[in-house]
mmCIF file of C-alpha atoms in Angstrom:
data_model
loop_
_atom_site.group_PDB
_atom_site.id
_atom_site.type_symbol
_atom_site.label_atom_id
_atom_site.label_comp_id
_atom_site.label_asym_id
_atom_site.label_seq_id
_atom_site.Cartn_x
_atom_site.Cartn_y
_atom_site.Cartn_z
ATOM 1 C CA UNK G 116 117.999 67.133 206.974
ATOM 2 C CA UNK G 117 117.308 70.523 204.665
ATOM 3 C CA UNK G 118 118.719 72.010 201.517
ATOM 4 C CA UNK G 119 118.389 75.495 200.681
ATOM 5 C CA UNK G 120 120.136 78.278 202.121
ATOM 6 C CA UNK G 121 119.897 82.173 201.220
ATOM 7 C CA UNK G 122 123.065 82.120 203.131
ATOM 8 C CA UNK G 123 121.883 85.333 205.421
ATOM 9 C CA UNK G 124 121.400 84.929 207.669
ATOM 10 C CA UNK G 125 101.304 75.144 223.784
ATOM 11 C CA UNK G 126 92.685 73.200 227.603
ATOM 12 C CA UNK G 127 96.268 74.765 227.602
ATOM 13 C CA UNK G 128 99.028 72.553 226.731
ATOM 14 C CA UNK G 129 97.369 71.443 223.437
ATOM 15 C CA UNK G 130 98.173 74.985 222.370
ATOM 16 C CA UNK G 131 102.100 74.810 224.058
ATOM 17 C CA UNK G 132 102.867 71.294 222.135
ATOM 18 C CA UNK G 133 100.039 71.114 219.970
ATOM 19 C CA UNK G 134 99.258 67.461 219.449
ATOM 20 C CA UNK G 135 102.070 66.628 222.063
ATOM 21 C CA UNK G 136 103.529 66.431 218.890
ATOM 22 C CA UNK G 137 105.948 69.277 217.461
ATOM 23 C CA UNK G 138 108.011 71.265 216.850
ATOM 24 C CA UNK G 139 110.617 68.669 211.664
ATOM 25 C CA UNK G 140 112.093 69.638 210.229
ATOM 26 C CA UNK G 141 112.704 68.156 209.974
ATOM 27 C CA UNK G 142 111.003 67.422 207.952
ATOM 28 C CA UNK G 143 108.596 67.930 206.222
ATOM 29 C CA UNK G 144 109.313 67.487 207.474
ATOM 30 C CA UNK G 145 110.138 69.523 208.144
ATOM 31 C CA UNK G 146 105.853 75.467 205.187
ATOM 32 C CA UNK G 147 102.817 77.667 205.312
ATOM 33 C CA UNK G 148 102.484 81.110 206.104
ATOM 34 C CA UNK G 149 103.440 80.966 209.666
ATOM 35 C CA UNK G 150 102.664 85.083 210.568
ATOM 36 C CA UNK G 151 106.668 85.784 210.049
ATOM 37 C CA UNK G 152 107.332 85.141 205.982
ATOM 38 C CA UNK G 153 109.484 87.869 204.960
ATOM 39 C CA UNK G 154 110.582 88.785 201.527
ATOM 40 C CA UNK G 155 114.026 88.179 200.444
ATOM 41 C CA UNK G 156 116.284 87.665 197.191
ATOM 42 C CA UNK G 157 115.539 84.767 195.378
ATOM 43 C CA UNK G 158 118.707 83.857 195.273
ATOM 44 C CA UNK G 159 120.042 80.988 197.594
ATOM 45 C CA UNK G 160 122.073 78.536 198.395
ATOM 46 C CA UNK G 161 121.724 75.064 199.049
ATOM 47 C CA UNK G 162 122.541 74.174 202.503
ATOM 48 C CA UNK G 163 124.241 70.729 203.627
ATOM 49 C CA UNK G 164 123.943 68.537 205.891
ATOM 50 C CA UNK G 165 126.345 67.198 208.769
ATOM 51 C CA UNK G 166 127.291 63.473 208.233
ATOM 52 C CA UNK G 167 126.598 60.841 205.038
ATOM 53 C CA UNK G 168 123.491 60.041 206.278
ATOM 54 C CA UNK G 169 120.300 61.270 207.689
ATOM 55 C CA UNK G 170 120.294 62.083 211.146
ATOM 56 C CA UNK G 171 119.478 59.067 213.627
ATOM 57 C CA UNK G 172 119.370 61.680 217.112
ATOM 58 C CA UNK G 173 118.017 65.436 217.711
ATOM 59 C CA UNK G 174 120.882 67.552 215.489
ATOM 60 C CA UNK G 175 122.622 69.928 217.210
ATOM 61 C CA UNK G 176 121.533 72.880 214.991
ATOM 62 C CA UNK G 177 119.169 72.693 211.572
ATOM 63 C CA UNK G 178 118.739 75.075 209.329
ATOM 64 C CA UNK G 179 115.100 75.704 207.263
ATOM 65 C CA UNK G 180 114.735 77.370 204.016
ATOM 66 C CA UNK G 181 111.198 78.221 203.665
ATOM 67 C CA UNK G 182 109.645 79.454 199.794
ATOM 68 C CA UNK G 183 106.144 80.578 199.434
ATOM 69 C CA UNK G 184 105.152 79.314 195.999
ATOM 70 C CA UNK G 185 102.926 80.857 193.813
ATOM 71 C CA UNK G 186 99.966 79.882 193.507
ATOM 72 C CA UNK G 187 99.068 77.674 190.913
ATOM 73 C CA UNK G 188 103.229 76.823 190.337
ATOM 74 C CA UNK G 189 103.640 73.571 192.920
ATOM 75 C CA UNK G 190 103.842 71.823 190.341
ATOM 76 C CA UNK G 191 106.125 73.300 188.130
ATOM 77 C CA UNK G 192 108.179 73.839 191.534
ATOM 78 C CA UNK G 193 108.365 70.921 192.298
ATOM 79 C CA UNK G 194 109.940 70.030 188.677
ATOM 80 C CA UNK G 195 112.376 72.628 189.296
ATOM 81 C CA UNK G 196 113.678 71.673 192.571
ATOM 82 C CA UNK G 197 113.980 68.169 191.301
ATOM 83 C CA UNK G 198 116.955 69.436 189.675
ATOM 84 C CA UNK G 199 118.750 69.943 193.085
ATOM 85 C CA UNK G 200 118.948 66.590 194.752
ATOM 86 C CA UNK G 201 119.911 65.219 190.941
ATOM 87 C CA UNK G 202 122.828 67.967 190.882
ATOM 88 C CA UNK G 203 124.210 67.167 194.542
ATOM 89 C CA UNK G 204 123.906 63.195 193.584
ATOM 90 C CA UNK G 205 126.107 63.896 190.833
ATOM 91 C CA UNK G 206 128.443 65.749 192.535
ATOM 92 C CA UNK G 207 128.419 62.751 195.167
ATOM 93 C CA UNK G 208 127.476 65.363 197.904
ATOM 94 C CA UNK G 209 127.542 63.668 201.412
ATOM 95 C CA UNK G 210 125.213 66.305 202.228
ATOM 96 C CA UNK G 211 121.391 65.046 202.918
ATOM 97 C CA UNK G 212 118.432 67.230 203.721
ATOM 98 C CA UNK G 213 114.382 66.344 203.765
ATOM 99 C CA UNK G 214 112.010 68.455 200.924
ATOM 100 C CA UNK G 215 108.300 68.707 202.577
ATOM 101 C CA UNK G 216 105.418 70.477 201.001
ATOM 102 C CA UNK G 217 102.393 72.288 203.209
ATOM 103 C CA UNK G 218 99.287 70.938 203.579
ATOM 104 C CA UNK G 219 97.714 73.339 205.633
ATOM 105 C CA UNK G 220 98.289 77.092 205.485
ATOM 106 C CA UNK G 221 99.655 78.664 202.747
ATOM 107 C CA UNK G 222 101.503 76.640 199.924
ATOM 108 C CA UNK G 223 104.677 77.078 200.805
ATOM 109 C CA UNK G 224 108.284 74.369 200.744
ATOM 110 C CA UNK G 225 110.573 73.893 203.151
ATOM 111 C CA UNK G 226 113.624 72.519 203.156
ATOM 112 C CA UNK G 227 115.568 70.991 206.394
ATOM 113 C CA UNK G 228 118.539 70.326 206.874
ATOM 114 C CA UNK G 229 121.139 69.089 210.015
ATOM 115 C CA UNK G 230 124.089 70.315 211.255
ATOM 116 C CA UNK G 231 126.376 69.831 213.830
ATOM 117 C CA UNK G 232 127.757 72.960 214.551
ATOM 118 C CA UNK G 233 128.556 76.265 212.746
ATOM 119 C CA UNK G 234 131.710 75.127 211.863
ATOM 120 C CA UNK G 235 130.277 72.259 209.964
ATOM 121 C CA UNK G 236 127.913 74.939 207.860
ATOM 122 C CA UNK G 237 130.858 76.748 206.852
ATOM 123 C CA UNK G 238 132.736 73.643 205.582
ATOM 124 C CA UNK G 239 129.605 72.880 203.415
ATOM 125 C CA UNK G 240 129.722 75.922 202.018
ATOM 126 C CA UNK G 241 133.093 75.508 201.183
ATOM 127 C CA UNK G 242 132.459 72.572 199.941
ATOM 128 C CA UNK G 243 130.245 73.874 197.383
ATOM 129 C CA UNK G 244 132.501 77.028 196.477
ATOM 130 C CA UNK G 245 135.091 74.423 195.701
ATOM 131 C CA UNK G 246 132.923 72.769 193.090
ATOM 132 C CA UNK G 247 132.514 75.034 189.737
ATOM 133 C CA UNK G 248 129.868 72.429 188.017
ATOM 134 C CA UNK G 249 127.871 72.076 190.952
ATOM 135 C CA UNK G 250 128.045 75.999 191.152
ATOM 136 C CA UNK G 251 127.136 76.627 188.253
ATOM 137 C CA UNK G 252 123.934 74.542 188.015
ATOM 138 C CA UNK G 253 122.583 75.508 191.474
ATOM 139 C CA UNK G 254 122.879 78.838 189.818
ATOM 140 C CA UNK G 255 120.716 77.539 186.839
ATOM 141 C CA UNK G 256 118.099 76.377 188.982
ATOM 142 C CA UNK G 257 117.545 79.403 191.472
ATOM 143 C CA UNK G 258 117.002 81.762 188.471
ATOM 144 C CA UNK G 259 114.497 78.909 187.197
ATOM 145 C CA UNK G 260 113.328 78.463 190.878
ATOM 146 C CA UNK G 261 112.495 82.232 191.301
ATOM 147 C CA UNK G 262 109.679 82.305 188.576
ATOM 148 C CA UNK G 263 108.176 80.031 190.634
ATOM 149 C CA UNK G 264 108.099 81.760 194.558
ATOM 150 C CA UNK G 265 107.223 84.696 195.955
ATOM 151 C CA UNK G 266 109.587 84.972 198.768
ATOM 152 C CA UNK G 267 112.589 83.053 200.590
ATOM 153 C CA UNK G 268 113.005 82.863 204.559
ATOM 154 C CA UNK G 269 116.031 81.124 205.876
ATOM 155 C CA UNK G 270 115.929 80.278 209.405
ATOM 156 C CA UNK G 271 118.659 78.709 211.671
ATOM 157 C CA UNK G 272 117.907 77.032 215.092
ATOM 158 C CA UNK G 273 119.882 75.389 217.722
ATOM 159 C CA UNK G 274 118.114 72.116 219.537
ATOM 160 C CA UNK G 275 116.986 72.301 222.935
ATOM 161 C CA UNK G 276 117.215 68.796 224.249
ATOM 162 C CA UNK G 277 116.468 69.742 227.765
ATOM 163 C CA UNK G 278 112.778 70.038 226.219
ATOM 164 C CA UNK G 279 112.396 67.753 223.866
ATOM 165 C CA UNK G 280 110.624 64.128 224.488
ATOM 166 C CA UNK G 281 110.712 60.495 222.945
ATOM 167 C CA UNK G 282 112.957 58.735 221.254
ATOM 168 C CA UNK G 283 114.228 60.357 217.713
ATOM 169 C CA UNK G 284 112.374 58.971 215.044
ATOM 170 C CA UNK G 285 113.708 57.076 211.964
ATOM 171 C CA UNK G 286 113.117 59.414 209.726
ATOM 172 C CA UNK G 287 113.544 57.272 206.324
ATOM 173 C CA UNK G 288 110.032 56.081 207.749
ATOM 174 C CA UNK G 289 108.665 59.654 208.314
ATOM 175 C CA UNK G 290 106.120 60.955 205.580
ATOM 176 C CA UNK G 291 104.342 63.630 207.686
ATOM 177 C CA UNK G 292 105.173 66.619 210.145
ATOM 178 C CA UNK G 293 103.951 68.819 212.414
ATOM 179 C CA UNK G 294 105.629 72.116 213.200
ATOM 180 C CA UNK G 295 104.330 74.436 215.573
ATOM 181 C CA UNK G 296 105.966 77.911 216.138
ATOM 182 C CA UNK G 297 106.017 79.724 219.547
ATOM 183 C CA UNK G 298 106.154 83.615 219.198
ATOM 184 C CA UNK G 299 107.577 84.649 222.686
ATOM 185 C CA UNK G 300 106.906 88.223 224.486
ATOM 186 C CA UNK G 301 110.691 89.232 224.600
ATOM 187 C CA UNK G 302 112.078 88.747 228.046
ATOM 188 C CA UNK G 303 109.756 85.501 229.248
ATOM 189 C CA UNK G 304 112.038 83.055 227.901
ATOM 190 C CA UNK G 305 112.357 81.165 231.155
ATOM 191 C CA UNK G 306 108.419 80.958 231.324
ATOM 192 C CA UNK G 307 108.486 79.208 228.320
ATOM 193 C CA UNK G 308 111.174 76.638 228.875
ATOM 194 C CA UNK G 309 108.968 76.365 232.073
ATOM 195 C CA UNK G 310 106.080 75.574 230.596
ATOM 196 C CA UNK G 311 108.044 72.791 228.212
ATOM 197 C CA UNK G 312 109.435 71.678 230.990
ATOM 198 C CA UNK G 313 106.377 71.014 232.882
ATOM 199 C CA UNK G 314 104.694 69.588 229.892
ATOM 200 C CA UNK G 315 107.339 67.423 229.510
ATOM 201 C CA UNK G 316 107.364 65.918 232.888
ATOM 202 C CA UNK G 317 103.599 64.860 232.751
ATOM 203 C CA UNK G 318 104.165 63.739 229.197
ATOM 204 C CA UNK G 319 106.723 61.182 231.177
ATOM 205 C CA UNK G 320 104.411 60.302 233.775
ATOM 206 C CA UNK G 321 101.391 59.316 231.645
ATOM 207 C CA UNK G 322 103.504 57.426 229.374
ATOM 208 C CA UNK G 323 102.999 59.581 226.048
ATOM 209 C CA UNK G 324 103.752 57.470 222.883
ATOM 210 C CA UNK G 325 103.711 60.652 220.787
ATOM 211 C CA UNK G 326 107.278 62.395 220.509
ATOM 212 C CA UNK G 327 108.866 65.696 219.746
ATOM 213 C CA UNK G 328 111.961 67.812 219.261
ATOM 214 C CA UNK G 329 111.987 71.799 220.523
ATOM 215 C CA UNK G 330 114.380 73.903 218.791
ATOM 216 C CA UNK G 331 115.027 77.408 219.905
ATOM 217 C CA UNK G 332 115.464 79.680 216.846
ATOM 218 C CA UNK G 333 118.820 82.129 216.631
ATOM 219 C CA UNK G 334 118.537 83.583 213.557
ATOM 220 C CA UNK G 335 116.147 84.197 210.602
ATOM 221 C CA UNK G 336 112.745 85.572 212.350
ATOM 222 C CA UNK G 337 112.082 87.799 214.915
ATOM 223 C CA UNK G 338 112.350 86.607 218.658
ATOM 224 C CA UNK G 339 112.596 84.951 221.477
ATOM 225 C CA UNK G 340 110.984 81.889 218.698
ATOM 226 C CA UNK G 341 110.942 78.233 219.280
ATOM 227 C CA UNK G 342 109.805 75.584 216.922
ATOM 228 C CA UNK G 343 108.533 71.978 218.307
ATOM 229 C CA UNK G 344 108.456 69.516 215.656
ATOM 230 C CA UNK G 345 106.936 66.144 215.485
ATOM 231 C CA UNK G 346 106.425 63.367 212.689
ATOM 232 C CA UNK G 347 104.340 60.593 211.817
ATOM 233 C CA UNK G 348 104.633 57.674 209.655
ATOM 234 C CA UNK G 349 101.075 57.892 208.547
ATOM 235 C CA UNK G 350 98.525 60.503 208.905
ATOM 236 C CA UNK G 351 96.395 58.459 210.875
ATOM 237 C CA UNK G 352 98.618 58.521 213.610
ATOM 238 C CA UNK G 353 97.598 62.086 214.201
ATOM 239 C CA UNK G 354 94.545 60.579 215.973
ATOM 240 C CA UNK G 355 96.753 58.923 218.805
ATOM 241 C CA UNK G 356 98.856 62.087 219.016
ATOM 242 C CA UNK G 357 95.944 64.170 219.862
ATOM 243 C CA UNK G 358 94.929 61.212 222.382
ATOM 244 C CA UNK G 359 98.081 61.519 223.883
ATOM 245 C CA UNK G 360 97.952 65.568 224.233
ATOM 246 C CA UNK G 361 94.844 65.259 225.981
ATOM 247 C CA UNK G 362 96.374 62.773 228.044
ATOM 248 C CA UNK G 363 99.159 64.631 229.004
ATOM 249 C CA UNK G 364 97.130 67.604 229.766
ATOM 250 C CA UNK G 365 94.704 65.594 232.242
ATOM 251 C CA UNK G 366 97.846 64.183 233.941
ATOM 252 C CA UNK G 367 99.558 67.469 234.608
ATOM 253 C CA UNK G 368 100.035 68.175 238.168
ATOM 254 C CA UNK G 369 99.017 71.521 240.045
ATOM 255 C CA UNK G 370 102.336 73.078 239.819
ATOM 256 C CA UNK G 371 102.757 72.166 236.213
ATOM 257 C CA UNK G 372 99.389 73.413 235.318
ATOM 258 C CA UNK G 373 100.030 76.147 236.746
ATOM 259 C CA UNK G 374 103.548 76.724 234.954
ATOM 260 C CA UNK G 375 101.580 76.139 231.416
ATOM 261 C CA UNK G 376 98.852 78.435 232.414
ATOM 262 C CA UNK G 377 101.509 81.476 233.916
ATOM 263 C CA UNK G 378 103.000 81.020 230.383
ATOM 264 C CA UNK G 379 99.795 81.432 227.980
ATOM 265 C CA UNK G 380 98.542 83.958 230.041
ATOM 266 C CA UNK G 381 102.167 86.329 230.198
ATOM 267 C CA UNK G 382 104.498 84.850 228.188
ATOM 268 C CA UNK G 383 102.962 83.948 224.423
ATOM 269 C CA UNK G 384 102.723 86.065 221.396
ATOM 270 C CA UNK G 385 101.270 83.580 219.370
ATOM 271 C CA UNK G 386 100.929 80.005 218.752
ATOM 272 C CA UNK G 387 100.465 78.709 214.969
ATOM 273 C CA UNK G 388 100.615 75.014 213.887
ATOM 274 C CA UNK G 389 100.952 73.709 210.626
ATOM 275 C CA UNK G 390 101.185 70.111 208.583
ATOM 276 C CA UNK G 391 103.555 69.161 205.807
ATOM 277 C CA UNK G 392 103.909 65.716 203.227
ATOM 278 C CA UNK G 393 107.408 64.879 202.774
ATOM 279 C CA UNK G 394 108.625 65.177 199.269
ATOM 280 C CA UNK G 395 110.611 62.537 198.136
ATOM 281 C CA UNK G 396 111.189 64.081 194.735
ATOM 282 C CA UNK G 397 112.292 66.816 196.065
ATOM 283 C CA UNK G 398 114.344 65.307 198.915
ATOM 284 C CA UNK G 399 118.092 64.802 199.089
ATOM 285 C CA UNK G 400 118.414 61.461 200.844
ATOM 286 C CA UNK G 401 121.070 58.712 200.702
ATOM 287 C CA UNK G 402 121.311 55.721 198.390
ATOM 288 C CA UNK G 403 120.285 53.473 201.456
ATOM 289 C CA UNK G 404 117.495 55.229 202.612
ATOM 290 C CA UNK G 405 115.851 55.057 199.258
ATOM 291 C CA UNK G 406 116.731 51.136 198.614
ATOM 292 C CA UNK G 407 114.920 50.883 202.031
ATOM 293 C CA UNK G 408 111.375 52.012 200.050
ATOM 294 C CA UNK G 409 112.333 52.193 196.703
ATOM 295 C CA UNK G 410 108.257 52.688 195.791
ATOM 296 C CA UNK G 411 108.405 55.729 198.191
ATOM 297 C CA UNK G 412 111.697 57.203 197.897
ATOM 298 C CA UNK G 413 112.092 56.670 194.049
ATOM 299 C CA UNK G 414 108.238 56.785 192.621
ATOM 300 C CA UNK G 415 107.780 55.979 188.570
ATOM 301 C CA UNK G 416 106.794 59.212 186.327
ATOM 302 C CA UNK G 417 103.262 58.776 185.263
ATOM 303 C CA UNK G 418 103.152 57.471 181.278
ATOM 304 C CA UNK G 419 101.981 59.962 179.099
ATOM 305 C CA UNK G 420 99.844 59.216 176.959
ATOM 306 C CA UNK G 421 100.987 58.691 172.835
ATOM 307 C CA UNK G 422 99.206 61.420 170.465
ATOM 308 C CA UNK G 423 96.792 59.369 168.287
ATOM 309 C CA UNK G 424 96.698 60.057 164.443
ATOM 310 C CA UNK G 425 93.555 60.311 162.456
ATOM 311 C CA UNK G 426 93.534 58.142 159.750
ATOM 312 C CA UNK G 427 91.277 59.659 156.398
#
């Protein structure tokens, strides 16, 4: 579900799974400032996705290109990475990844995409190495793209399904994410999965509508990191997630509480949460999923308007 690659490589449980929503991806959804932006060549890569569609369960392994934009520039971004989607298209790339833009935080994009396995990242690179047009505009568009950012993280991450919860979501239908990054003290791992694994258990025993995917992060920022994402069809539905967090959190058993609270208290750098819009401009998404909401996935340029003449 992402498409940029520099080719380099949880009151207490409100905080674990904020929301008893996140982790997106993926996407949106799926950018902000998240306390581990680091600087890196402007340069990049695209990144592809696994199969000729979007994902329909938790991908083994995403990757997430984060830019911080310059202020001022989304705009003008955003024209610029319109150009990528339009250059895999014509290169009838079967690779698919989600654009999302933050909405809280600092301005920053991110781009997700799925994979299945390592193996599969390396054929879509070779993939693209085969392909001298395609080359050579992606080339075009990251020197465009790098008047327009500040920085470039890459980040891979491998999906822990032992801790995630809910059914995966259709995520044609997605227009909103929540991502919320766990900063681990180095050697408290198992507290962590733990904690998500107590979390999860009440989440199952008070009947939580609200879903999420935890990914455990291998390369990219510093660790042990994990990223929970979540996503929402509207931005309303927020409201219930935070109904259901609270919910969650009431119906958490001694020994869980006390496996959340062991965790905040030893075992947690930092918690940061942040919401993104998916971008369907700047999205790579299949044929199908845009017939599905055309008014969504394809929206009309806005008309501008005709110079008028004076007449003397």
């Amino acid at each position: 579900m992402l498409r940029a690659s520099c080719r380099i490589s949880i009151a207490l449980l409100s905080m674990l799974i904020p929301n008893v929503a996140i982790a997106q991806t993926l996407p949106a959804s799926l950018i902000p400032n998240l306390s581990i932006t680091q600087t890196l060549p402007a340069s990049h890569i695209p990144n592809v996705a696994i199969a000729q569609t979007l994902p329909t369960s938790q991908p083994n392994m995403i990757t997430i290109v984060r830019e911080e934009v310059k202020l001022g520039r989304d705009a003008d971004h955003a024209n610029v990475e319109a150009g990528w989607p339009a250059a895999y298209e014509k290169a009838k790339s079967p690779d698919y990844y989600l654009a999302m833009t933050s909405m809280t935080g600092a301005p920053e994009a991110w781009y997700v995409t799925a994979y299945a396995s390592h193996a599969a990242i390396g054929d879509s690179l070779k993939r693209e190495d085969g392909d001298a047009v395609l080359t050579a505009e992606l080339t075009r568009l990251r020197r465009a793209d790098a008047d327009m950012i500040n920085s470039v993280r890459v980040l891979q991450a491998r999906a822990r399904t032992d801790l995630s919860y809910g059914a995966y979501p259709d995520l044609a239908k997605q227009r909103f994410f929540e991502m919320t990054w766990f900063r681990v003290r180095p050697g408290h791992e198992l507290q962590f999965e733990a904690a998500g694994k107590a979390y999860l258990a009440a989440a199952k025993r008070t009947g939580a509508n609200s879903t999420y995917r935890v990914y455990e992060v291998v390369a990219g920022v510093p660790g042990p990191t994990y990223l929970m994402i979540s996503s929402v069809g509207s931005y309303s539905e927020f409201d219930r997630v935070m109904t259901d967090g609270d919910k969650t959190m009431k119906g958490a058993n001694t020994e869980e509480g006390m496996a959340l609270q062991k965790f905040m208290l030893e075992g947690v750098v930092n918690v940061e949460t942040q919401r993104f819009r998916v971008d369907p401009v700047q999205s790579y998404v299949p044929k199908e999923t845009r017939a599905q909401a055309p008014e969504f996935w394809m929206p009309k340029k806005p008309l501008l308007p005709k110079p008028t003449t004076q007449q003397q």
